mmCIF file of C-alpha atoms in Angstrom:
data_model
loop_
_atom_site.group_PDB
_atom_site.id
_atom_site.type_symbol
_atom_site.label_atom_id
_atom_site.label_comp_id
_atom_site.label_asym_id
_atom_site.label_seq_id
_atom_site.Cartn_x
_atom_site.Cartn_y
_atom_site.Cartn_z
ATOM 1 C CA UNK A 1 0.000 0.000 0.000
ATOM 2 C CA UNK A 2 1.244 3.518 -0.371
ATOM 3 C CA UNK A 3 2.788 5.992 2.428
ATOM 4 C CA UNK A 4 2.163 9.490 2.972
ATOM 5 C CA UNK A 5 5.215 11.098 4.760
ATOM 6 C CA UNK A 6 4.723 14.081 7.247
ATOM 7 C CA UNK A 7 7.268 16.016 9.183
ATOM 8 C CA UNK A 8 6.526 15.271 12.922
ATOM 9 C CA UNK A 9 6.401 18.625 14.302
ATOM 10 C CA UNK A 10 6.738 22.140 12.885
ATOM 11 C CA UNK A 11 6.671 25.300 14.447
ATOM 12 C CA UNK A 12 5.505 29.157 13.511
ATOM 13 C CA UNK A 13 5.268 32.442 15.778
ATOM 14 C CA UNK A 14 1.968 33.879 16.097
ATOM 15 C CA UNK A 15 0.666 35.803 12.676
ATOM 16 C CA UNK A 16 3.102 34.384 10.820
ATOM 17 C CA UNK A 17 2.630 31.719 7.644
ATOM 18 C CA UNK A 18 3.457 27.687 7.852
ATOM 19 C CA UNK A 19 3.655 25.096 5.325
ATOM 20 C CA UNK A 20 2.788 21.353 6.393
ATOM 21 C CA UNK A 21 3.528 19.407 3.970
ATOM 22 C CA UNK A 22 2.555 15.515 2.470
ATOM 23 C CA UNK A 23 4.909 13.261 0.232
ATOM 24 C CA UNK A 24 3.768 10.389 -1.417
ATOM 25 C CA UNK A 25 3.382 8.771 -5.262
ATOM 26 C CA UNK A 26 -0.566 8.781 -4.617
ATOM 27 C CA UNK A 27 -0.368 12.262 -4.584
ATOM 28 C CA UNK A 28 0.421 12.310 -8.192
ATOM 29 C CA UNK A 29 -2.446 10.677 -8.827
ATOM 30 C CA UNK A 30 -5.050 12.183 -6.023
ATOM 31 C CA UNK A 31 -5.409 15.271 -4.141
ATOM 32 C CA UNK A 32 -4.581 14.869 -0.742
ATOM 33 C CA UNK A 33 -7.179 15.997 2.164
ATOM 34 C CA UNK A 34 -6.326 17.647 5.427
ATOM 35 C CA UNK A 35 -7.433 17.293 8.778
ATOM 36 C CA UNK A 36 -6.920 19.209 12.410
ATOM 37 C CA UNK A 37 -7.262 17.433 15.626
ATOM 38 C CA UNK A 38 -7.154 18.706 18.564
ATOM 39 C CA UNK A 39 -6.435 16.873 21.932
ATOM 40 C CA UNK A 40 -9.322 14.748 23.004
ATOM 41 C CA UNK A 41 -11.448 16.078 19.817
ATOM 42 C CA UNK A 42 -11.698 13.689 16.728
ATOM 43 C CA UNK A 43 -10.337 15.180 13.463
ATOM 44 C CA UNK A 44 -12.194 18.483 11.124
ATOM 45 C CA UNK A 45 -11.506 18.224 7.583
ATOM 46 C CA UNK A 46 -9.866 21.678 6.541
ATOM 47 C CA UNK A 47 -8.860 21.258 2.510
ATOM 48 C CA UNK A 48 -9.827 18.760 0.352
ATOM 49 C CA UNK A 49 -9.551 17.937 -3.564
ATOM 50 C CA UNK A 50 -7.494 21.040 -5.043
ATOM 51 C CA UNK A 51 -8.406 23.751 -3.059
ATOM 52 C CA UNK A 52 -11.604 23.422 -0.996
ATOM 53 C CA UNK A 53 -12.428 24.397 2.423
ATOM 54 C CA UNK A 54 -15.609 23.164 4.320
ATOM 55 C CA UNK A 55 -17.663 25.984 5.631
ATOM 56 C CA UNK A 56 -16.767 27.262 8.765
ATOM 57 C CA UNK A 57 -13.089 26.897 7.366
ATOM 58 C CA UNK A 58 -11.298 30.225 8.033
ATOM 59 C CA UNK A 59 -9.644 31.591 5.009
ATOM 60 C CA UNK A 60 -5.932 31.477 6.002
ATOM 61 C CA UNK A 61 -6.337 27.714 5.486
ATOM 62 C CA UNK A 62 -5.417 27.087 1.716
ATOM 63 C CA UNK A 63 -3.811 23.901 0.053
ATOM 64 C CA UNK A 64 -1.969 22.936 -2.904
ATOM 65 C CA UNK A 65 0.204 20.248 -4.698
ATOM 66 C CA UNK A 66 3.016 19.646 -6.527
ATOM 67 C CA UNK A 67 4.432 15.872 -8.171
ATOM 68 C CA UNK A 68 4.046 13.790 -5.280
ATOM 69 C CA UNK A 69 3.853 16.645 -2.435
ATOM 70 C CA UNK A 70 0.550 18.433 -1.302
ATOM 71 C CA UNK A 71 1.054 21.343 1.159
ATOM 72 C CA UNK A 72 -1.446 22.918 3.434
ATOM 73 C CA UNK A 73 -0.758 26.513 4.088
ATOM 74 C CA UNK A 74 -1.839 28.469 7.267
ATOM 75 C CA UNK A 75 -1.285 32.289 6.378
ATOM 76 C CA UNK A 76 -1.278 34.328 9.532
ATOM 77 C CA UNK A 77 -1.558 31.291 12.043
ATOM 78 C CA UNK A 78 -3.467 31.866 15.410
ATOM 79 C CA UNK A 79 -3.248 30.107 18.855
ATOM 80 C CA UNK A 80 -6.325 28.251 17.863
ATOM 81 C CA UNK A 81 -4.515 26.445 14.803
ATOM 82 C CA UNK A 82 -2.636 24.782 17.304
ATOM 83 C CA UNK A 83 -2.949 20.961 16.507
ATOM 84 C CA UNK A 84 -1.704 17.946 14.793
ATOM 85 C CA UNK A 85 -2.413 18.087 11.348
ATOM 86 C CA UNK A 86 -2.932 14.557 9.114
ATOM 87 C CA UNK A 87 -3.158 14.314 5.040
ATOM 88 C CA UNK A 88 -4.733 11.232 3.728
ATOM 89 C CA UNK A 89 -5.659 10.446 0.014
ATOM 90 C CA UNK A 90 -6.539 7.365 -1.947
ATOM 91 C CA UNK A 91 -3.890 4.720 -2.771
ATOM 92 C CA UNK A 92 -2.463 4.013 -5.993
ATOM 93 C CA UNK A 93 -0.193 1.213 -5.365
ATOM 94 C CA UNK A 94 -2.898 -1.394 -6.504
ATOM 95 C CA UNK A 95 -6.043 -0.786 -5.165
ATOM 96 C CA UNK A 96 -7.365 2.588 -5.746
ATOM 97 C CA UNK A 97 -10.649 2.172 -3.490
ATOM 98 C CA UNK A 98 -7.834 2.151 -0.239
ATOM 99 C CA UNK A 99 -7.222 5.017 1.657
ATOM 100 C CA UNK A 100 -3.867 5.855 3.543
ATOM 101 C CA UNK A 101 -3.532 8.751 6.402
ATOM 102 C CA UNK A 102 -0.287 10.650 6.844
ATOM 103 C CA UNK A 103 1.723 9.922 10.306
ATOM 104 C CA UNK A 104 0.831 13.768 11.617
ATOM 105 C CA UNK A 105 2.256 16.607 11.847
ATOM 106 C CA UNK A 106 2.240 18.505 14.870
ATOM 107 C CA UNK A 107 1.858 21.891 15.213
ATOM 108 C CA UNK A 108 3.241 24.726 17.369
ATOM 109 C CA UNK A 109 2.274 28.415 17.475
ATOM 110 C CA UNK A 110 4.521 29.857 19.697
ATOM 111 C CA UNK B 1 -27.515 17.791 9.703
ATOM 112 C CA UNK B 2 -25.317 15.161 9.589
ATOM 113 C CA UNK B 3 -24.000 12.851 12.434
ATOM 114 C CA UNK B 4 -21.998 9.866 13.149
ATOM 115 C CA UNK B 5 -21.584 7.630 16.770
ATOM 116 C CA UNK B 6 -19.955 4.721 17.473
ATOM 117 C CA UNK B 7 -20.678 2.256 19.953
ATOM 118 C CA UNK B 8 -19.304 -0.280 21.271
ATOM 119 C CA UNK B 9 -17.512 -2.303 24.196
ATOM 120 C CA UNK B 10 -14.527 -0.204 26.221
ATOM 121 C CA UNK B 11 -12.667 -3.484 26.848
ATOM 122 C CA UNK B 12 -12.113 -6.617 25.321
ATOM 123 C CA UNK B 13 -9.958 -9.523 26.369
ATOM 124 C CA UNK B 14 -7.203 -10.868 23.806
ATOM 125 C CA UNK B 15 -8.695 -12.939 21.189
ATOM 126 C CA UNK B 16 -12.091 -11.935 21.584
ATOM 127 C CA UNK B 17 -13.618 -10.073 18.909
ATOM 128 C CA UNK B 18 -14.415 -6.526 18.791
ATOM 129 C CA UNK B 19 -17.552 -5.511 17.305
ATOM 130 C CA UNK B 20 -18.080 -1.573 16.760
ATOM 131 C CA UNK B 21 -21.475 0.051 15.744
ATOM 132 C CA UNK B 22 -21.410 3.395 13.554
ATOM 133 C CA UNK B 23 -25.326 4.696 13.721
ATOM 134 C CA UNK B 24 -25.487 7.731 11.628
ATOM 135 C CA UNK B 25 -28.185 10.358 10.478
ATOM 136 C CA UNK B 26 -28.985 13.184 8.192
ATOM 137 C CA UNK B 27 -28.016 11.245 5.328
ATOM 138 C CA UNK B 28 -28.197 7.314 3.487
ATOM 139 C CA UNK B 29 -26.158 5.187 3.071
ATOM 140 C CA UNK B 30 -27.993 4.154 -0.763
ATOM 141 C CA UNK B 31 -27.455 7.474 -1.788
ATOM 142 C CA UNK B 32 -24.793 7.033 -5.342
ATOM 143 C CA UNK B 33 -21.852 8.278 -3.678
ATOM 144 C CA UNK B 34 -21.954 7.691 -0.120
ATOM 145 C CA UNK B 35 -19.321 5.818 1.822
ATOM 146 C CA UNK B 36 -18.361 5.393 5.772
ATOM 147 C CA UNK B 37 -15.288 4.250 6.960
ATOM 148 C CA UNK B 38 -13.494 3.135 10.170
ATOM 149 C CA UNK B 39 -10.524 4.456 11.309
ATOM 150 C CA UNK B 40 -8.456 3.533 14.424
ATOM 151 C CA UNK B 41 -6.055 5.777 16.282
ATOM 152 C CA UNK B 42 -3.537 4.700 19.387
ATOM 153 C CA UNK B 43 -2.831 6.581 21.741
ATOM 154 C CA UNK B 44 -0.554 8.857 20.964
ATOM 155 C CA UNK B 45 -0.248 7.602 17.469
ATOM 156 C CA UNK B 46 -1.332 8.601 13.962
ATOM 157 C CA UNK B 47 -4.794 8.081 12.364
ATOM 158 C CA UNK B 48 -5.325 4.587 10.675
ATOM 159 C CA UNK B 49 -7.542 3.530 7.663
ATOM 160 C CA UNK B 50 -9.014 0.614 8.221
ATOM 161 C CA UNK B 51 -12.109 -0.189 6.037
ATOM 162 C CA UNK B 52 -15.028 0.787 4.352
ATOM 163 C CA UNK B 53 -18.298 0.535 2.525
ATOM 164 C CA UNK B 54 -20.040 2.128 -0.059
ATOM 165 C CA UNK B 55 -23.527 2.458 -1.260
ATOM 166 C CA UNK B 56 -23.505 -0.201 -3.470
ATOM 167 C CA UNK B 57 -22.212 -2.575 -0.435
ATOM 168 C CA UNK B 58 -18.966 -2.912 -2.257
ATOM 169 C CA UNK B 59 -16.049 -2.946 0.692
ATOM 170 C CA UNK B 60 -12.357 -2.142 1.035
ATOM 171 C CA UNK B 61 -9.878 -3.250 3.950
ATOM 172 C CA UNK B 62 -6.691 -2.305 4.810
ATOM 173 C CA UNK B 63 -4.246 -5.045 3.079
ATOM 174 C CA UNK B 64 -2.047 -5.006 6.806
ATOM 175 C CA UNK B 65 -5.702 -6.084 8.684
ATOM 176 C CA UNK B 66 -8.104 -7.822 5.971
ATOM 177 C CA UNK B 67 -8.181 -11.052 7.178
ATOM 178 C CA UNK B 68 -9.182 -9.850 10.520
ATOM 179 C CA UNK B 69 -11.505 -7.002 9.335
ATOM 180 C CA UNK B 70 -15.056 -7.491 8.444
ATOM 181 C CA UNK B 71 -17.608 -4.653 7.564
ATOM 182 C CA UNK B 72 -20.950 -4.177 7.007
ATOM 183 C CA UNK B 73 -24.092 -2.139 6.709
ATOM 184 C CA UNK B 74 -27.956 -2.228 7.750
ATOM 185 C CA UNK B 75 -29.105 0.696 5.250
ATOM 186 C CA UNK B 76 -32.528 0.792 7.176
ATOM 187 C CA UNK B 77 -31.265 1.079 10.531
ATOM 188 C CA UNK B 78 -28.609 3.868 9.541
ATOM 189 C CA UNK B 79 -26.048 1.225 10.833
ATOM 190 C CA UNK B 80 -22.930 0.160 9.731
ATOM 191 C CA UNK B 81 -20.658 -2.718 11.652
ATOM 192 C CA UNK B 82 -17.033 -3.257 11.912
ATOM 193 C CA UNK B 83 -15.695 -6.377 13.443
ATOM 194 C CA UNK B 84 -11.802 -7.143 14.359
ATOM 195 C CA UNK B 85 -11.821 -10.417 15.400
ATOM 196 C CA UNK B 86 -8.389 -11.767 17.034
ATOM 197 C CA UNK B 87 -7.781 -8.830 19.451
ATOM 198 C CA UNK B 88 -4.304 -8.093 20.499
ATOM 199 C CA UNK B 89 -3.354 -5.106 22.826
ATOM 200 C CA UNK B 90 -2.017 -3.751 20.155
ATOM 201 C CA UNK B 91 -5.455 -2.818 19.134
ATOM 202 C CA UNK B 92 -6.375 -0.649 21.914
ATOM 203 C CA UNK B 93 -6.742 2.417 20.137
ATOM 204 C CA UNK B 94 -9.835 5.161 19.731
ATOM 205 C CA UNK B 95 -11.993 4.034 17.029
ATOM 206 C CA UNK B 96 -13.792 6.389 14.650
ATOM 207 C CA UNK B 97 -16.251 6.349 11.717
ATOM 208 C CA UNK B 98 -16.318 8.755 8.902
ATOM 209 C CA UNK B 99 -18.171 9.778 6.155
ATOM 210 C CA UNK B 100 -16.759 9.841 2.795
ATOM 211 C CA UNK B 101 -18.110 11.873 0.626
ATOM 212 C CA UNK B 102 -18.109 11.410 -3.547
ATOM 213 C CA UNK B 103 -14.450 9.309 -2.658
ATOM 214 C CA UNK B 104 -13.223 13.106 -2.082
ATOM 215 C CA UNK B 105 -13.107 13.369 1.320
ATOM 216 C CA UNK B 106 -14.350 12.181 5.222
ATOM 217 C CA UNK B 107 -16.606 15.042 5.388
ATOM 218 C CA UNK B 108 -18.048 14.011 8.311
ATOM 219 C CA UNK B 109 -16.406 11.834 11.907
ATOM 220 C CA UNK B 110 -17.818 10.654 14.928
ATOM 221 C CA UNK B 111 -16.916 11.616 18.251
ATOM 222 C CA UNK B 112 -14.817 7.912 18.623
ATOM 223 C CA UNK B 113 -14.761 5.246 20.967
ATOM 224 C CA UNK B 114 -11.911 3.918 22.782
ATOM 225 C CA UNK B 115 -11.416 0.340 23.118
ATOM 226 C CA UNK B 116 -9.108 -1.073 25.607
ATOM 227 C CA UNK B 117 -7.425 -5.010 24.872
ATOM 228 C CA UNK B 118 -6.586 -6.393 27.905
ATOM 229 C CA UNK B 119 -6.502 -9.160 30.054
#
C-alpha cells in the first residue's frame, strides 16, 4: 500500500505563515485531504480535492500540490490552529478504493 | 444535519472479537456516492484507515488487517458494523467512523470510541 510522509512537528510564531507538507506517489495521482485534531477532539476536515475548504473553514487555510507533495498553508496562524495536522488520500499502489492517512504533523504556534 | 456515533464495548480480552457500531443520520447510506469508513487511532499515534463501505455494499480493507476485518451495513437502521476479530493489545486504540463523501473526502467523523485489549 502507499505511504504518505509528514514532518513530525513544525513550528511558527503567532501571525506568521506555515507550510505542512505531504509526500507520497498517490499524490500524483489524487489530491490529498487535510485534517486538524485537537487533543481529546476527533479530526475536522480543513482542505480537500485542489483547493476546498468546508464551511466554517477560516480563510488562512489554503492547500496545494506539486508531483508527489501536497502542502497545506496556514497564512497568519493563530493560537487556535494549534494541533496535529494529518493528510490522507486514496492509494495508488494497486487498489485505488484504499485510503492511507499521513503519520501527523504537529503543530506549534509559539 | 449530519452525524456519526460509534458504539461499542470499552474493553475486550485478547482474542475476543471486537464488534463496533457506527449509527449515523442526516443522510443514506444508498445514496450514489456515499461511503463510511473506520478508522483507528492509538494513543498517541497517527490516524489509521481501516475499512469501508459504499452504497452499493462494495467494501475495502486495509491489506495489513483484511483477514481480521469485516464490515458491514444495515441501510434501514442507519447502521454500519465493523468487526476485528483476534484482538491483540495492540489494538487498543480510539476508534472512529467517517463519512466519505463522492471518494473526495471524510466530510463528516464521529466523536470515537476507545477500546481497551486487555486481560
Amino acid at each position: 500500500s502507499s505511504e504518505l510522509t509528514q514532518d513530525p512537528a513544525v513550528s511558527v510564531a503567532l501571525g506568521q505563515t506555515v507550510r505542512i507538507t505531504c509526500q507520497g506517489d498517490s499524490l500524483r495521482s489524487y489530491y490529498a485531504s487535510w485534517y486538524q485534531q485537537k487533543p481529546g477532539q476527533a479530526p475536522v476536515v480543513v482542505i480537500y480535492g485542489k483547493n476546498n475548504r468546508p464551511s466554517g473553514i477560516p480563510d488562512r487555510f489554503s492547500g496545494s500540490s506539486s508531483g508527489n507533495t501536497a502542502s497545506l498553508t496556514i497564512t497568519g496562524a493563530q493560537a487556535e490552529d494549534e494541533a496535529d495536522y494529518y493528510c490522507n488520500s486514496r492509494d495508488n499502489s494497486g487498489n485505488q478504493f484504499l485510503w492511507v492517512f499521513g503519520g501527523g504533523t504537529k503543530l506549534t504556534v509559539l | 444535519q449530519v452525524t456519526l456515533r460509534e458504539s461499542g464495548p470499552a474493553l475486550v480480552k485478547p482474542t475476543q472479537t471486537l464488534t463496533l457500531t457506527c449509527t449515523f443520520s442526516g443522510f443514506s447510506l444508498s445514496s450514489s456516492g456515499m461511503c463510511v469508513s473506520w478508522i483507528r487511532q492509538p494513543p498517541g499515534k497517527a490516524l489509521e484507515w481501516l475499512a469501508l463501505i459504499d452504497w452499493d455494499d462494495d467494501k475495502y480493507y486495509t491489506t495489513s488487517l483484511k483477514t481480521r476485518l469485516t464490515i458491514s451495513k444495515d441501510t434501514s437502521k442507519n447502521q454500519v458494523v465493523l468487526t476485528m476479530t483476534n484482538m491483540d493489545p495492540v489494538d487498543t486504540a480510539t476508534y472512529y467512523c467517517a463519512r466519505i463523501l463522492n471518494w473526495n473526502v471524510f466530510d463528516y467523523w464521529g466523536q470515537g470510541t476507545l477500546v481497551t485489549v486487555s486481560s
